[in-house]
Structure formats: structure tokens, C-alpha cells
CSV table of C-alpha atoms and ligand atoms in Angstrom, one decimal:
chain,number,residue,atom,x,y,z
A,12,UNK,CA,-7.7,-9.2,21.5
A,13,UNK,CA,-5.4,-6.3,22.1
A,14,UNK,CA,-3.4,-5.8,25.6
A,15,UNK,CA,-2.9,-2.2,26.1
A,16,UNK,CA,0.0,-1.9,28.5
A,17,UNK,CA,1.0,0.6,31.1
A,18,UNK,CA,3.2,4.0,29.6
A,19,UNK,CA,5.6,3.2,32.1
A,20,UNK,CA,5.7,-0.6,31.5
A,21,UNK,CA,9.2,-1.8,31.1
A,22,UNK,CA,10.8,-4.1,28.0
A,23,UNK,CA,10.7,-6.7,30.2
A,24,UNK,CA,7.3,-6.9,31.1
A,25,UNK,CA,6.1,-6.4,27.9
A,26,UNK,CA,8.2,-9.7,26.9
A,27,UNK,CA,6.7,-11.6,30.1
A,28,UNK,CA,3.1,-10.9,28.4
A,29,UNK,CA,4.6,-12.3,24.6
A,30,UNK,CA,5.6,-15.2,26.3
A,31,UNK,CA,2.8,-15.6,28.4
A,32,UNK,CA,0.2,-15.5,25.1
A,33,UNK,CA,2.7,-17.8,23.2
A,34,UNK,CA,2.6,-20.4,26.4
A,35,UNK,CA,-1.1,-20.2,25.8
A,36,UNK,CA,-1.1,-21.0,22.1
A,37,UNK,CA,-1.7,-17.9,20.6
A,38,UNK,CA,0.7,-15.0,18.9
A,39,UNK,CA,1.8,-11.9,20.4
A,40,UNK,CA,2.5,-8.8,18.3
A,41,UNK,CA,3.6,-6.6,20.1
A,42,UNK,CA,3.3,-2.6,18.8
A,43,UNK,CA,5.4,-0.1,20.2
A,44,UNK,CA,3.9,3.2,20.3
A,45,UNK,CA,4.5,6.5,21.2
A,46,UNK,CA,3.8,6.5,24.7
A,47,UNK,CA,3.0,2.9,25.1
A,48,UNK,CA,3.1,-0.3,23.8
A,49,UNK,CA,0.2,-2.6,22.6
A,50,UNK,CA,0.4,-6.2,22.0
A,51,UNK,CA,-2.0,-8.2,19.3
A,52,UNK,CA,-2.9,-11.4,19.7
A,53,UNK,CA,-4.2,-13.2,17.0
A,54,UNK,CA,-4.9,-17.0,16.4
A,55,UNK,CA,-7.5,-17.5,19.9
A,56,UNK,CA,-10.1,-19.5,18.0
A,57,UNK,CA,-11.0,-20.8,21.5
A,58,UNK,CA,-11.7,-19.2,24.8
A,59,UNK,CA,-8.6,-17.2,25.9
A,60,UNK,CA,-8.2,-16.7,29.8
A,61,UNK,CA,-7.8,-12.8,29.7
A,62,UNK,CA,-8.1,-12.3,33.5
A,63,UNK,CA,-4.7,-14.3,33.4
A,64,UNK,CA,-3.3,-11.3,31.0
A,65,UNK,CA,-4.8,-8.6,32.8
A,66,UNK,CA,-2.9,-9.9,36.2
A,67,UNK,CA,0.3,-9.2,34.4
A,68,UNK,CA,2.5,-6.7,36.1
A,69,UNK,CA,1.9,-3.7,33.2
A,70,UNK,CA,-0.8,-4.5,32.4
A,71,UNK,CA,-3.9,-1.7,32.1
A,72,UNK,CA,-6.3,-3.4,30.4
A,73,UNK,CA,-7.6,-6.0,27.7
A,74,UNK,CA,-9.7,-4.9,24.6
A,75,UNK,CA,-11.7,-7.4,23.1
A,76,UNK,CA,-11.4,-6.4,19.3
A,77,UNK,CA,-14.8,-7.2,17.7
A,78,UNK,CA,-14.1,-6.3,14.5
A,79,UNK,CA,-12.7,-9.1,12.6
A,80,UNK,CA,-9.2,-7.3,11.8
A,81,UNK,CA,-7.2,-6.4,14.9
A,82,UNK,CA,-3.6,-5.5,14.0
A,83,UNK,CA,-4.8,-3.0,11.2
A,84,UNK,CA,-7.0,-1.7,13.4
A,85,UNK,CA,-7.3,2.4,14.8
A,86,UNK,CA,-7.9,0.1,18.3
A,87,UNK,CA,-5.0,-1.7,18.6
A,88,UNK,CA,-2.7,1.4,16.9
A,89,UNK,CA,-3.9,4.6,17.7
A,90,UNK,CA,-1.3,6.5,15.9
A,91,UNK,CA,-0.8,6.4,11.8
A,92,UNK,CA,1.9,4.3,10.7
A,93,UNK,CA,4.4,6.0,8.9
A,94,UNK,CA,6.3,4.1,6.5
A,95,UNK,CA,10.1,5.2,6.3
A,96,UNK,CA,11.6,4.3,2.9
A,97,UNK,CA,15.1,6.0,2.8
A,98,UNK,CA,14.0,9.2,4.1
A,99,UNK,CA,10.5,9.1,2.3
A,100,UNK,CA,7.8,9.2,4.4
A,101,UNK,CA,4.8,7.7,3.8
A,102,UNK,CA,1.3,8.3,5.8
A,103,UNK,CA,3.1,11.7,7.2
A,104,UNK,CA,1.6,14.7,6.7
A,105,UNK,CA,2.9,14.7,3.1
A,106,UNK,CA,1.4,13.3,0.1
A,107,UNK,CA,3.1,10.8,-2.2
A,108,UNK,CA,2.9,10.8,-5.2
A,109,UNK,CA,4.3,7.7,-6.6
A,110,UNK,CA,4.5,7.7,-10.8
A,111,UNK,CA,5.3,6.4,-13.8
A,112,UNK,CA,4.1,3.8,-17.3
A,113,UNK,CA,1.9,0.8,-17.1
A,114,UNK,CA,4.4,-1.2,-17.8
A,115,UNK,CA,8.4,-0.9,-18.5
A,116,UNK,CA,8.7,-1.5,-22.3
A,117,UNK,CA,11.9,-0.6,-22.9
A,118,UNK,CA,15.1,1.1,-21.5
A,119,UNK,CA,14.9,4.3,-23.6
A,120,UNK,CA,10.2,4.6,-23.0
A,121,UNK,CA,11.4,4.1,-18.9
A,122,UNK,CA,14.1,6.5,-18.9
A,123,UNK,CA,12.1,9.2,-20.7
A,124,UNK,CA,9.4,8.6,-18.2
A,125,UNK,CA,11.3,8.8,-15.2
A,126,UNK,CA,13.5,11.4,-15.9
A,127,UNK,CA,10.1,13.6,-16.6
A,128,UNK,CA,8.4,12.7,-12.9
A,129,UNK,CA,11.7,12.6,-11.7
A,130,UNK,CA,12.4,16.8,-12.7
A,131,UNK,CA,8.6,16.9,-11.8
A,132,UNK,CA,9.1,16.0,-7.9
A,133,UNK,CA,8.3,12.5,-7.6
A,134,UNK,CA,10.4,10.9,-5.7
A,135,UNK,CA,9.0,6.9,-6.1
A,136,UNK,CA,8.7,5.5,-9.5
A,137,UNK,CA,6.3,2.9,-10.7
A,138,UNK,CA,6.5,0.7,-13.6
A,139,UNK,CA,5.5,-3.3,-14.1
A,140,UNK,CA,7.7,-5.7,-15.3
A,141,UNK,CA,5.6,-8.6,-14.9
A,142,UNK,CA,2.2,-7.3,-15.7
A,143,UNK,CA,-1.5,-9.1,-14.9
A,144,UNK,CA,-3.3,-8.9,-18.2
A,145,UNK,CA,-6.6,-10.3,-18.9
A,146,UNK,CA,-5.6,-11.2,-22.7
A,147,UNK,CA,-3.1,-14.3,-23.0
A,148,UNK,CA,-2.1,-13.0,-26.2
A,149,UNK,CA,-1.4,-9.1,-24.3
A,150,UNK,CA,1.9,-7.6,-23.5
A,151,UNK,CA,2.8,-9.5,-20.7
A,152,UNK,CA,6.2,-6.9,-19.5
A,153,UNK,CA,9.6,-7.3,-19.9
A,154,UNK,CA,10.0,-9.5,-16.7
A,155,UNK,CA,13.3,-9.6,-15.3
A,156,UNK,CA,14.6,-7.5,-18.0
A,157,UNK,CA,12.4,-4.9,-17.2
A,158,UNK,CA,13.5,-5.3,-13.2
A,159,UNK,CA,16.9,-4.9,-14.5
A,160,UNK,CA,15.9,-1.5,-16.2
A,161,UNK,CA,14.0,-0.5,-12.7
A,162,UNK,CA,17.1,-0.8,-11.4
A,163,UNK,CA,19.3,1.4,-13.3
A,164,UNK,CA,16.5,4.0,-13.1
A,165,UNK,CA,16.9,4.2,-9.1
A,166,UNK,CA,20.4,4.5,-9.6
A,167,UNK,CA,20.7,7.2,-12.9
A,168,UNK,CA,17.9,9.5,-10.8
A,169,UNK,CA,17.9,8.6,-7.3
A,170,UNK,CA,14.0,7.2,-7.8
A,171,UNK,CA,12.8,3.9,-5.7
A,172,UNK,CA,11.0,2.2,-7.5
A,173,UNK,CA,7.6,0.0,-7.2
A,174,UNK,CA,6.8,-2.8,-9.1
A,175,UNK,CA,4.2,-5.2,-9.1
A,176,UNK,CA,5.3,-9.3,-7.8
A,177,UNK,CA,2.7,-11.6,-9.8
A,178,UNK,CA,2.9,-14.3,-7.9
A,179,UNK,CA,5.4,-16.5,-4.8
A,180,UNK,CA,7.6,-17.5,-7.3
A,181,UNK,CA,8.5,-13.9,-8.8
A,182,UNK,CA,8.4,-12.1,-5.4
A,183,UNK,CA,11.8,-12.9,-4.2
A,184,UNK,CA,13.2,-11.8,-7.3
A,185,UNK,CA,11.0,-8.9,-7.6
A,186,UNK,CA,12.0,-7.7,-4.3
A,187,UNK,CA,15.6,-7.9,-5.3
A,188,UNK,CA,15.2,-4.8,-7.5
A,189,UNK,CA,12.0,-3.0,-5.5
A,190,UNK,CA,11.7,-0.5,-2.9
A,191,UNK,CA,7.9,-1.2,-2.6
A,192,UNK,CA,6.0,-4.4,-3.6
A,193,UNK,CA,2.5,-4.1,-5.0
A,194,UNK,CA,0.2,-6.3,-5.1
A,195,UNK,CA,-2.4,-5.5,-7.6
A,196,UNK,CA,-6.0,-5.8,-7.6
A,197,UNK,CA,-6.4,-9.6,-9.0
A,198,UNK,CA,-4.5,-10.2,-6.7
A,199,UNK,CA,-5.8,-9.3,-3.4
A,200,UNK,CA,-7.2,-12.4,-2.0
A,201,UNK,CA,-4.0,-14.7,-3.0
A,202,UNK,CA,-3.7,-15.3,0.0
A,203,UNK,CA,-0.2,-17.7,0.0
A,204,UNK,CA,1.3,-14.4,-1.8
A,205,UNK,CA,0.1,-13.0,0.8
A,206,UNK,CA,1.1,-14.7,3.8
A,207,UNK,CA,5.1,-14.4,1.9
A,208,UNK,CA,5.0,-10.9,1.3
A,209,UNK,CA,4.6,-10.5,5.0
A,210,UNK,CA,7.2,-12.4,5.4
A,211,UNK,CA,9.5,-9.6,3.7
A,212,UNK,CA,10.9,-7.0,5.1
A,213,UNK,CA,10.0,-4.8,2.6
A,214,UNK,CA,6.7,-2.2,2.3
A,215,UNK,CA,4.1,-3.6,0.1
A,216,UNK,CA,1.5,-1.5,-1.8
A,217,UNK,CA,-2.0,-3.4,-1.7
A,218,UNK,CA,-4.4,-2.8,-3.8
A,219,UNK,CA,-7.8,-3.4,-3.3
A,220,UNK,CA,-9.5,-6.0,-5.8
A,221,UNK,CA,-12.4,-4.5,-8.1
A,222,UNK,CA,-15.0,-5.7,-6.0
A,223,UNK,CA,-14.0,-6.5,-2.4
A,224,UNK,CA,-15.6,-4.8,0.2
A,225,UNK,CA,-13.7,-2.7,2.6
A,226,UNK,CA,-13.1,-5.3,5.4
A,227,UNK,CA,-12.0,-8.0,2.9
A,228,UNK,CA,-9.8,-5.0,1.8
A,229,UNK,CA,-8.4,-4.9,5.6
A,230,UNK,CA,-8.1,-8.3,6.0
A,231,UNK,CA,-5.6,-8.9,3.7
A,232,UNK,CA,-3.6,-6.8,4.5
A,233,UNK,CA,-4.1,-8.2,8.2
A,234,UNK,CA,-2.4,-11.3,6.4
A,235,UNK,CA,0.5,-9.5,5.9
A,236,UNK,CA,0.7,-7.9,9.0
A,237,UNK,CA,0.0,-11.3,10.5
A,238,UNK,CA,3.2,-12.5,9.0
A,239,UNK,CA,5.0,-9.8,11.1
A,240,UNK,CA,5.4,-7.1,8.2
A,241,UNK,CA,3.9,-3.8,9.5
A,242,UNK,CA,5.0,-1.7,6.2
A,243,UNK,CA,1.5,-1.6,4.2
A,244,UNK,CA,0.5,1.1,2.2
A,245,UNK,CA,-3.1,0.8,0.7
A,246,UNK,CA,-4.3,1.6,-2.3
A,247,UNK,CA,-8.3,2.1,-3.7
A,248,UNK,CA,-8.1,1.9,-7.3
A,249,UNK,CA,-11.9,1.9,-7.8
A,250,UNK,CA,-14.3,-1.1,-8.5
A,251,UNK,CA,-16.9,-2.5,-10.7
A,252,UNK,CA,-20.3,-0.7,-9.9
A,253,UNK,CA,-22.9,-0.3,-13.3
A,254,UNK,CA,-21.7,3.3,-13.9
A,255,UNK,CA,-21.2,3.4,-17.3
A,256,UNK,CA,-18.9,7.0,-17.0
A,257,UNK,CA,-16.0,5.2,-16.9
A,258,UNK,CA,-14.2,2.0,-17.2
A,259,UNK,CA,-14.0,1.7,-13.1
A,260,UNK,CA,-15.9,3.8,-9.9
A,261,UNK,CA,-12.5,5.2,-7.9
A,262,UNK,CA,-14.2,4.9,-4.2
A,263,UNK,CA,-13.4,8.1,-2.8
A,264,UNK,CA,-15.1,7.7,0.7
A,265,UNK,CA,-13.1,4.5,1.2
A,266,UNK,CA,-10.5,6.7,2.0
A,267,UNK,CA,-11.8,8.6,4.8
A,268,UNK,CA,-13.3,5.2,6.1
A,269,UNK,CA,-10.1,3.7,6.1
A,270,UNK,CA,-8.1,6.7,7.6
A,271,UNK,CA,-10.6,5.8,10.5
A,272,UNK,CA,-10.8,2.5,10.8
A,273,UNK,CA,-7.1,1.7,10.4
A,274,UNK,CA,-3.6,3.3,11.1
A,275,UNK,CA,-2.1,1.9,7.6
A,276,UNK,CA,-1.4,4.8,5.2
A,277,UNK,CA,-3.9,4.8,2.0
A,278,UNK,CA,-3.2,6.7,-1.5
A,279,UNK,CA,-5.6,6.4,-4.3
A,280,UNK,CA,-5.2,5.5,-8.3
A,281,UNK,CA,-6.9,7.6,-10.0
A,282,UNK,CA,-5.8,6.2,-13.5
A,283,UNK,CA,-6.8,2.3,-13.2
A,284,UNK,CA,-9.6,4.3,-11.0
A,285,UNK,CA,-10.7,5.3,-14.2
A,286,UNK,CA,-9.3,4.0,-17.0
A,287,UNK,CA,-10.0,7.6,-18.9
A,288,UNK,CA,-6.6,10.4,-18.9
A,289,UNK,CA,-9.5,13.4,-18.7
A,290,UNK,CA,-10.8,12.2,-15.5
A,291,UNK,CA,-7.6,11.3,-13.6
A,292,UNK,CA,-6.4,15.1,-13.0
A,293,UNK,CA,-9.6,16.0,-11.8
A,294,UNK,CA,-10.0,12.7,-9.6
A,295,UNK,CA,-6.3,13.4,-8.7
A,296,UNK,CA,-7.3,16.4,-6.9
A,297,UNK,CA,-10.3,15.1,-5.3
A,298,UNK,CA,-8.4,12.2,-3.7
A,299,UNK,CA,-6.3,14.6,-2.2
A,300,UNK,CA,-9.0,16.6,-1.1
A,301,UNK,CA,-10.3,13.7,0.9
A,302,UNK,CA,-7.2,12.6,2.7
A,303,UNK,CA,-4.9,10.2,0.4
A,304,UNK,CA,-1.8,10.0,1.9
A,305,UNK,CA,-0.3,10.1,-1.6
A,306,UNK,CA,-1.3,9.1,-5.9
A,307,UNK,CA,-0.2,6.3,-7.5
A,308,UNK,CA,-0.5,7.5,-11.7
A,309,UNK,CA,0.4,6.5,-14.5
A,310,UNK,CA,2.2,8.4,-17.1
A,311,UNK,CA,3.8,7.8,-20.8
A,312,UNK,CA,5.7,10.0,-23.2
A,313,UNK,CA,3.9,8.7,-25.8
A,314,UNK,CA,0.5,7.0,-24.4
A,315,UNK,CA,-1.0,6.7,-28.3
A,316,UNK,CA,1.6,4.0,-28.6
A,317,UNK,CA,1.7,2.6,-24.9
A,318,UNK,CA,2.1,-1.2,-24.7
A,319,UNK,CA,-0.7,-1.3,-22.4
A,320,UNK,CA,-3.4,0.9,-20.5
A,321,UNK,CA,-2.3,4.0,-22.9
A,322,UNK,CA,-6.2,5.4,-22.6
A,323,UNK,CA,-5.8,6.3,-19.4
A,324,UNK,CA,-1.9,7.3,-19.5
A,325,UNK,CA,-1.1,11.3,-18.7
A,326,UNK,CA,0.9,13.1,-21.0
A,327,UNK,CA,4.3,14.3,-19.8
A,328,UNK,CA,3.0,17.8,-19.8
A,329,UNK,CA,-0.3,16.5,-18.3
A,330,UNK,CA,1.7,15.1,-15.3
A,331,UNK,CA,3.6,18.5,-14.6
A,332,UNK,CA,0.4,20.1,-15.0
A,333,UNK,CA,-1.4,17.5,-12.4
A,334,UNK,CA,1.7,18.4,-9.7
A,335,UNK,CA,1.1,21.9,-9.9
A,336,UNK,CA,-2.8,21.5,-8.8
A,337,UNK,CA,-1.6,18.6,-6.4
A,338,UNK,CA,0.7,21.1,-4.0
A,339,UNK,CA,-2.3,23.2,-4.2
A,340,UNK,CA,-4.8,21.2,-2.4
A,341,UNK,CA,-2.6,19.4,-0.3
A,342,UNK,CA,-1.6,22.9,1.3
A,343,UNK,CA,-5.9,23.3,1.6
A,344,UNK,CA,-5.7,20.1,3.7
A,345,UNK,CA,-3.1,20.7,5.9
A,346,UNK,CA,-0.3,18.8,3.7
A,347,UNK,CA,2.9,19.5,1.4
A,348,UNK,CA,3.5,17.7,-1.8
B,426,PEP,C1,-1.1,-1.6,-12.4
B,426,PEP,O1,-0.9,-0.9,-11.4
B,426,PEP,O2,-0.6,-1.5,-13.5
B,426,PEP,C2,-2.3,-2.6,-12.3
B,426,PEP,C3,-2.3,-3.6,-13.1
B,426,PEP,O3,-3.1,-2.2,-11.3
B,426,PEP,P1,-4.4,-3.0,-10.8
B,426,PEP,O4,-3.9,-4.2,-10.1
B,426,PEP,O5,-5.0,-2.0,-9.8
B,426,PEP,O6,-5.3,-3.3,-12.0
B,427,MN,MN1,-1.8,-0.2,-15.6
């Protein structure tokens, strides 16, 4: 249920209503807007007495959300969120493009990377120090040696840095040393990681598991939401359909669908979207053509030797090459890069 109060509603009548849901058993979120505030409720698995809200002083009216996620809902935010990450905006009119290896191997492979993207114009670098491999006997990332290295990347080029939390017991220290924390596609529907990462006050970058539909996609990022943190950027980084072109099918109309449905900020992966480096340039451009609010890409200086995913890796040049044809469509759609 979402309370939609009155533009001229004060503070303190918007705090009367939190208390009022809370006295009733349930959770108030409230969501400043623009020109007026909205207040989720979640947790009414019985009967809630609405007319009781809608008596409130402020109050205009009550919408009963049918759709089973509500606070990441167009309904109960009309306006995109727009993440603020030291100046970066994300879900703006810009698009992000957020870049970088697999996985950190080593001080010097990182460096060359990010100083690359970095002259290239990206302005968040990605990297995994704790990486979710399906092989046991696969490069598994540096762990904390590698967050160490993430670290002295955002300091030597001014980068932030995102980097993938495996599980509760790594998140705390991963978000010690990230700016954004993902959390990749296996691990979509863990839900206790979950339920802590919204506990952070940090953005996370979800990614949506290889075969969940769109509202199980939504509703876990409700959990984190849920948990009170608003900052969640999505990310579609395709899914397991029988096309045998490539490794994975990157959804494109998911993001248009999501841009509708919801106010969270979505950017596509056109590289684990893929899994092939001749298709991610052109699916680059068609993500942008469809409304990603930014790229997440993966990029090695010397992807024939890459410690993991090196198939679908871009060259350095490949990556400048992919910015260049990047600013060009955004401006098409009404965006900078
Ligand atoms: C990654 O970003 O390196 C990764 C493992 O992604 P996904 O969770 O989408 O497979
Ligand atoms: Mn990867």
C-alpha cells in the first residue's frame, strides 16, 4: 500500500502517518519526492484499516499496490532515482559506463587496465576480487589482496571502484574498499545477503540471475530496499534461452520494461550478456539505444591470457573504440556519455 500525501503536507504530519502504520504493525517508508512525499508500507499480510490512514491530516489518498513489489515501484516513486556517488550520477540523463577485468589478478594487470578506461572516460572501475566460479579448481580472485589493489586504484586515478561481495561474511569487508557493491547473478535470490546489503549504506549493483523473470528480478531488489537502502542500480546481463549464438541472450526489452515499471536506474552487460568480445560493441550500442542508464564491460590488456572470462574481454583499443560509438548514440537518445 502506498500513502500519497498532500504537496503541502508538513514534516510533521508525514511523521504522525509513520507512527500511525508502525502502531498498526506494519513499516513505513517514507519517500520524499520532488513535490511530495510518499510513504510505503510493507509487511500488511492481514487487513490494514486504510480509512484510518486516509483520515490523517495530509493525507490525499491511499493506493492499493497490486503488483507484488511496491517500494521499487513507478507507483509509489514517480520520479527516477538518481544515485549520487561523489558527484557521479547515476540514472541521470547520463550514461555510465562502469569498466574494467573479470577479475583483479594482479597489481601491475589492474593498473594497466584502469589507467586505460581511466584516460578513456570512465569514471567507475570494476574488477572482482572474490569471484563466483563454477569450477572449484578455477581462479577464485585475489580476495582481500585484490580489495587492497582496488583500493590503491581509486586513489592513483581518482576511479570508484565496484566489486562483487560473495557472500554475508565478505560484505562488510568488501564494502570497506567499494564504492558500489554487486551482487552477481548466482547470487540474486540469496536472500540473507540480501536483506544485509540493504542494511548498508552503500549503492549496490544487482544483477539479475540467468533465468529469473523480471518480477523475481524486482523483488530482490525490493529486499534491499525493504532493509531501508534506496541506492540500487540494476543490471540485465542476459539469461539462458536455447539460442545457440552465444554463450547467454542479453534481454534488451527488459530494459525498457524496467524503466517503466520501476524508478531504480538499470545498465546493461553486454559482456557476461554474451560471453563473445565481437558481439559486445555492437550490443553496447544497442543497450544504449534502448535506454540503459549506463554499461558495465569488461576489458583486459591482454584477454588471451586473462585469468578468467578472457573470451569475452575487449581489447584496450577495443574499449576506446567502444566509447567513441557510445557518446554517439547516447547524444541520439537524448543523453551524454
Ligand atoms: C562478473 O561481473 O564478473 C560476474 C561474475 O557477473 P555475473 O554475476 O553476471 O555472472
Ligand atoms: Mn566476468
Amino acid at each position: 500500500m502506498l500513502v500519497v500525501m498532500e504537496v503541502k503536507a508538513t514534516d510533521q504530519m508525514v511523521a504522525r502517518v509513520c507512527v500511525l502504520i508502525e502502531s498498526m504493525g506494519l513499516t513505513a517508508h517514507p519517500i520524499p519526492g520532488a513535490q511530495r512525499t510518499v510513504v510505503g508500507v510493507t509487511g500488511n499480510k492481514s487487513k490494514i484499516d486504510a480509512d484510518k490512514v486516509l483520515a490523517q491530516e495530509g493525507v490525499k489518498e491511499i493506493i492499493h499496490v497490486t503488483s507484488p513489489y511496491r517500494l521499487v515501484s513507478r507507483e509509489c516513486r514517480p520520479e527516477d532515482t538518481v544515485i549520487d556517488i561523489g558527484g557521479l550520477r547515476i540514472g541521470d540523463r547520463n550514461c555510465v559506463v562502469i569498466a574494467g577485468p573479470c577479475a583483479v589478478e594482479s597489481r601491475d594487470q589492474a593498473m594497466a587496465v584502469a589507467e586505460h578506461v581511466a584516460k578513456a572516460g570512465v569514471r567507475v572501475f570494476r574488477g572482482g576480487a572474490f569471484k563466483p566460479r563454477t569450477s572449484p579448481y578455477s581462479f577464485q580472485g585475489l580476495g582481500e589482496e585484490g580489495l587492497t589493489i582496488l583500493g590503491e586504484i581509486r586513489k592513483e586515478f581518482g576511479l570508484l571502484v565496484a566489486t562483487e561481495a560473495l557472500d554475508t561474511e565478505s560484505l562488510d569487508k568488501v564494502a570497506e574498499y567499494a564504492d558500489i557493491i554487486q551482487i552477481g547473478a548466482r547470487n540474486m535470490q540469496n536472500f540473507s545477503l540480501l536483506k544485509k546489503a540493504g542494511k548498508l549504506k552503500k549503492p549496490v549493483l544487482l544483477k539479475r540471475g540467468m533465468s529469473a523473470t523480471l518480477e523475481e528480478f524486482l523483488m530482490a531488489a525490493e529486499y534491499i530496499l525493504a532493509e531501508g537502502n534506496p541506492d540500487v542500480i540494476l543490471c540485465e546481463r542476459g539469461v539462458r534461452i536455447s539460442a545457440d549464438s552465444a554463450r547467454t541472450t542479453l534481454d534488451l526489452s527488459a530494459i525498457p520494461f524496467v524503466k517503466q515499471t520501476s524508478h531504480l536506474p538499470i545498465i546493461a552487460d553486454p559482456s557476461h550478456g554474451t560471453g563473445r568480445r565481437d558481439f559486445v560493441i555492437p550490443l553496447s550500442r544497442a543497450s544504449v539505444a534502448v535506454g540503459a542508464d549506463g554499461l558495465l564491460v569488461e576489458v583486459h590488456h591482454d584477454p588471451a591470457n586473462a585469468l578468467s572470462d578472457g573470451a569475452q574481454a575487449l581489447t584496450l583499443e577495443m574499449f576506446s573504440g567502444l566509447m567513441e560509438q557510445i557518446k554517439t548514440i547516447a547524444k541520439v537518445v537524448g543523453r551524454t556519455c
